Coordinates of C-alpha atoms in Angstrom, one line a residue:
M1 CA 82.6 97.5 92.6
P2 CA 83.1 93.8 93.3
V3 CA 81.9 91.8 91.1
A4 CA 83.2 87.7 92.4
D5 CA 84.1 86.0 95.2
K6 CA 88.1 86.4 95.3
G7 CA 88.2 82.6 93.0
A8 CA 86.6 84.2 90.0
G9 CA 89.4 86.0 88.8
P10 CA 88.2 89.3 86.9
Y11 CA 90.9 89.0 84.2
G12 CA 90.3 90.7 81.1
I13 CA 87.6 94.1 80.1
A14 CA 86.2 95.1 77.2
A15 CA 83.7 97.6 76.1
G16 CA 80.1 95.9 74.1
P17 CA 78.6 97.4 71.5
D18 CA 75.7 97.2 73.8
G19 CA 77.1 99.9 75.9
A20 CA 78.3 97.4 79.1
L21 CA 81.2 96.1 80.0
W22 CA 82.0 92.7 79.7
L23 CA 84.3 90.9 81.7
T24 CA 86.2 87.3 82.1
F25 CA 86.5 85.5 84.8
A26 CA 89.4 83.3 84.1
H27 CA 89.1 80.7 87.1
S28 CA 85.4 79.8 88.1
G29 CA 84.8 80.0 83.7
R30 CA 82.3 82.7 82.7
I31 CA 81.5 85.7 81.2
A32 CA 80.0 88.3 82.4
R33 CA 78.0 91.3 81.9
L34 CA 78.3 94.5 83.6
T35 CA 75.7 97.8 83.4
L36 CA 77.5 101.1 83.9
D37 CA 75.2 101.6 87.0
G38 CA 76.4 98.1 88.5
E39 CA 74.1 95.2 87.4
L40 CA 75.6 92.1 86.4
V41 CA 74.6 88.8 84.6
E42 CA 77.1 86.2 84.3
Y43 CA 76.7 83.2 81.2
P44 CA 78.8 79.9 82.7
L45 CA 81.2 78.2 80.0
D46 CA 81.6 74.9 79.4
P47 CA 84.0 73.2 80.4
S48 CA 84.3 75.1 83.6
E49 CA 87.9 75.2 83.4
C50 CA 88.3 76.4 80.0
R51 CA 90.1 79.3 81.7
P52 CA 88.4 82.7 79.3
T53 CA 90.9 85.5 79.3
V54 CA 91.0 88.1 76.7
I55 CA 88.2 89.6 75.8
T56 CA 87.1 91.8 72.7
P57 CA 84.1 93.6 70.9
G58 CA 84.1 92.1 66.9
P59 CA 83.1 92.5 64.3
D60 CA 79.7 91.3 63.2
G61 CA 78.3 93.0 67.3
A62 CA 79.3 89.8 69.2
L63 CA 83.0 89.6 71.8
W64 CA 85.6 86.7 71.5
F65 CA 87.4 85.6 73.6
T66 CA 90.5 83.4 74.2
R67 CA 90.1 80.4 76.4
F68 CA 93.4 79.4 77.6
Q69 CA 93.3 76.1 79.0
D70 CA 90.8 74.5 76.1
H71 CA 92.5 75.9 73.4
R72 CA 89.2 77.3 71.7
I73 CA 88.0 80.5 70.7
G74 CA 84.7 81.6 72.4
R75 CA 82.2 84.0 71.2
I76 CA 79.0 85.2 73.0
T77 CA 76.8 87.8 71.6
V78 CA 75.0 90.7 73.7
D79 CA 72.0 88.2 74.7
G80 CA 74.3 85.9 76.1
E81 CA 74.4 82.9 73.4
T82 CA 77.9 81.5 73.7
K83 CA 79.8 79.2 70.9
S84 CA 83.5 78.3 71.1
F85 CA 85.8 76.7 67.7
P86 CA 89.1 74.8 68.2
V87 CA 92.6 76.5 67.2
P88 CA 93.7 73.3 65.0
T89 CA 97.2 72.9 66.4
P90 CA 97.0 71.1 69.7
G91 CA 97.5 73.0 72.6
S92 CA 97.7 76.2 71.5
G93 CA 97.7 78.2 74.2
P94 CA 95.5 81.3 73.2
F95 CA 96.0 84.8 74.9
G96 CA 95.4 87.7 73.2
I97 CA 92.6 88.9 70.7
T98 CA 91.4 91.9 68.7
A99 CA 89.1 92.4 65.8
G100 CA 91.3 93.1 62.8
P101 CA 91.1 95.2 59.3
D102 CA 89.7 92.9 57.1
G103 CA 86.4 92.0 58.8
A104 CA 87.8 88.9 61.0
V105 CA 89.5 88.2 64.7
W106 CA 93.1 87.5 65.3
F107 CA 95.0 85.9 68.5
T108 CA 98.0 85.0 70.1
Q109 CA 99.2 81.6 70.4
M110 CA 101.3 81.7 73.4
N111 CA 102.6 77.8 73.8
T112 CA 102.8 77.3 70.0
D113 CA 104.1 79.9 68.6
R114 CA 101.5 81.3 66.2
I115 CA 99.0 84.3 65.0
G116 CA 95.9 83.1 64.4
R117 CA 92.8 84.6 62.0
I118 CA 89.1 83.8 63.0
T119 CA 86.8 84.9 60.6
A120 CA 83.1 84.9 61.4
K121 CA 81.9 82.1 60.4
G122 CA 84.8 80.4 63.0
E123 CA 87.2 79.2 59.8
I124 CA 90.3 79.5 61.7
T125 CA 94.0 80.6 59.5
E126 CA 97.4 79.9 61.2
F127 CA 100.6 82.3 60.6
V128 CA 103.9 80.3 62.3
L129 CA 106.1 82.9 63.5
P130 CA 109.7 82.5 62.7
Q131 CA 111.4 82.5 66.0
A132 CA 110.4 79.5 68.5
G133 CA 109.6 80.0 72.4
A134 CA 109.0 83.6 71.5
F135 CA 105.7 83.3 73.4
P136 CA 103.1 85.8 71.4
S137 CA 100.9 87.4 73.8
A138 CA 99.2 90.2 73.6
I139 CA 98.0 91.5 70.3
T140 CA 95.8 95.3 68.7
A141 CA 94.8 96.5 65.4
G142 CA 97.6 98.9 64.6
P143 CA 97.0 102.3 62.4
D144 CA 98.9 100.6 59.2
G145 CA 95.7 98.2 58.6
A146 CA 98.7 95.0 60.5
L147 CA 98.1 93.4 63.5
W148 CA 100.8 94.2 65.3
F149 CA 101.4 91.6 68.9
T150 CA 104.2 91.1 71.8
L151 CA 106.9 89.2 72.5
N152 CA 106.9 88.2 75.8
Q153 CA 110.0 85.6 75.5
A154 CA 111.6 87.0 72.1
N155 CA 112.3 90.3 73.8
A156 CA 110.5 91.9 70.7
I157 CA 107.2 93.5 68.9
G158 CA 105.7 91.5 66.0
R159 CA 104.1 93.0 63.2
I160 CA 101.6 91.0 61.1
S161 CA 100.1 91.8 57.3
V162 CA 96.0 91.1 56.6
H163 CA 98.1 88.5 54.4
G164 CA 100.0 87.0 56.9
D165 CA 104.0 89.0 56.2
I166 CA 106.1 89.5 59.6
E167 CA 107.6 91.6 61.5
I168 CA 110.0 91.4 64.1
H169 CA 111.2 94.3 65.8
P170 CA 113.4 93.3 69.2
L171 CA 113.6 95.8 71.9
P172 CA 116.4 97.5 73.1
T173 CA 116.0 96.4 77.1
P174 CA 117.4 92.9 77.3
G175 CA 114.3 90.6 79.1
A176 CA 111.7 93.4 79.0
A177 CA 109.3 90.6 78.6
P178 CA 106.9 92.7 76.5
V179 CA 103.1 91.1 78.0
G180 CA 100.0 94.0 76.5
I181 CA 99.1 96.4 73.8
T182 CA 97.4 99.1 72.1
S183 CA 97.0 101.5 69.4
D184 CA 97.4 105.7 69.9
G185 CA 95.6 106.4 66.6
A186 CA 98.8 106.5 65.3
A187 CA 101.6 104.1 67.1
L188 CA 101.5 101.5 69.2
W189 CA 102.1 101.5 72.9
F190 CA 103.1 98.6 75.3
V191 CA 104.2 97.5 77.9
E192 CA 107.8 95.7 79.4
I193 CA 106.7 93.6 82.8
A194 CA 110.1 92.3 84.1
A195 CA 111.8 95.9 82.9
G196 CA 109.5 97.9 84.7
Q197 CA 109.1 99.6 81.0
I198 CA 106.1 101.7 78.7
G199 CA 107.2 101.1 75.3
R200 CA 106.2 103.6 72.0
I201 CA 107.2 101.9 68.8
S202 CA 106.3 104.3 65.8
V203 CA 104.2 102.0 62.5
D204 CA 108.0 102.2 60.9
G205 CA 109.5 101.0 63.9
G206 CA 111.3 103.0 65.4
I207 CA 111.1 102.3 69.3
K208 CA 111.6 104.5 72.8
E209 CA 111.2 103.4 76.0
F210 CA 110.2 105.1 79.4
P211 CA 111.2 103.6 82.6
L212 CA 108.7 103.0 85.4
P213 CA 109.0 105.4 89.0
D214 CA 108.7 102.2 90.1
R215 CA 110.4 99.6 87.8
A216 CA 109.5 96.6 90.3
A217 CA 105.3 97.4 89.1
K218 CA 104.7 95.1 86.6
P219 CA 103.0 96.5 84.1
H220 CA 100.2 94.3 82.6
A221 CA 98.3 95.3 80.5
I222 CA 97.7 98.8 78.2
V223 CA 94.4 101.0 76.4
G224 CA 95.0 103.9 74.4
A225 CA 92.1 106.7 75.3
A226 CA 93.4 109.5 72.4
T227 CA 97.1 109.7 70.2
G228 CA 99.6 110.1 72.9
D229 CA 97.3 109.2 75.9
C230 CA 96.9 106.0 77.2
W231 CA 96.4 103.9 80.5
F232 CA 98.0 100.8 82.0
T233 CA 97.5 98.6 85.2
E234 CA 100.7 97.9 87.2
W235 CA 100.0 94.3 88.5
G236 CA 102.6 94.6 91.3
A237 CA 102.1 97.8 92.3
N238 CA 98.5 98.0 92.7
R239 CA 97.9 100.7 90.6
I240 CA 96.8 102.7 87.6
G241 CA 99.2 104.5 85.4
H242 CA 98.9 107.4 82.5
I243 CA 101.1 107.9 80.4
T244 CA 101.4 110.9 77.9
D245 CA 103.8 111.6 74.2
S246 CA 106.3 113.9 76.0
G247 CA 106.5 110.1 78.5
E248 CA 105.4 112.4 81.5
I249 CA 103.9 109.4 83.5
D250 CA 101.2 109.9 86.6
E251 CA 100.1 106.9 88.6
Y252 CA 97.1 106.4 90.7
S253 CA 96.9 103.6 93.8
L254 CA 93.9 102.3 94.2
P255 CA 91.4 101.6 97.1
S256 CA 91.6 97.9 97.9
P257 CA 95.0 96.8 98.7
A258 CA 96.8 93.9 96.7
S259 CA 93.7 94.0 94.3
E260 CA 95.8 92.5 91.5
P261 CA 94.9 94.5 87.9
H262 CA 95.0 93.2 85.0
G263 CA 92.3 94.1 82.2
I264 CA 91.7 97.4 81.3
T265 CA 89.7 99.5 79.1
L266 CA 88.1 102.2 77.8
G267 CA 84.1 102.6 79.0
P268 CA 81.1 103.5 77.1
D269 CA 81.5 106.6 79.0
R270 CA 84.7 107.9 78.6
A271 CA 86.1 106.5 81.8
L272 CA 88.8 103.6 82.5
W273 CA 87.8 100.3 83.9
V274 CA 90.0 97.5 84.9
A275 CA 89.1 94.3 85.8
L276 CA 91.0 92.8 89.4
E277 CA 91.8 89.6 89.9
T278 CA 90.8 89.4 93.1
G279 CA 87.2 89.6 92.3
G280 CA 86.4 93.7 91.6
V281 CA 86.5 96.1 88.9
A282 CA 87.9 99.6 89.4
R283 CA 86.4 102.4 87.4
V284 CA 88.5 105.5 86.8
E285 CA 88.2 108.6 85.4
P286 CA 90.3 110.3 83.1

């Protein structure tokens, strides 16, 4: 379904605690609320050039999102009230964001090789990664009580405990450029945008990689629907993919050509919802 013009750029999508879907319009600087029957409400951000990117439900009943362009973390209530908090390190480029197991929200800083933690009151703590130029991208809460994240330029998966202890797990495939990451409740799954593969890492660091039928598909985001059951977007191939624990992969083409699928989430109706950067949202029945 169309939700914006092609210049708005629906990018991130998350299921809110209110039974609706929440979207970031990266290019028009808005957050949108979409009900399951298609009712859309938009909330403008200030400035409109802040580039809201990834969005997640927070532990406080609000939605939290990264503002990549003006280096702030945003918060919006289900009633549409917005706040934002500056990241202490200048030019940080916050991107990935997730609710942590400790009642805080955790996020990546792509430009400054840091992982950030923000409380409901807006207090931010930063943890410096042991590698420069690593480009931390997506982040998710793991089944082990830690946070797991992709290191796009370091070709690795990182783990940080809620106390700030960091481990780095290099990927077997060189230049894989991991981006999206999710937990299925037992392990972590991630996409390798440059290698055309889906990866799985256990909490003890064991890694498996599964090549896609089309290695040029550019997988971007991934979400766990159940244990051993994940769905992902193929940004470069205009498809939605599905992978199981055994490595079996199915792919589904989107009806609109070149729709640029980015974020993906499991909706309150148990369907998959996908943000299409060319101005739409797709719903996929599992």
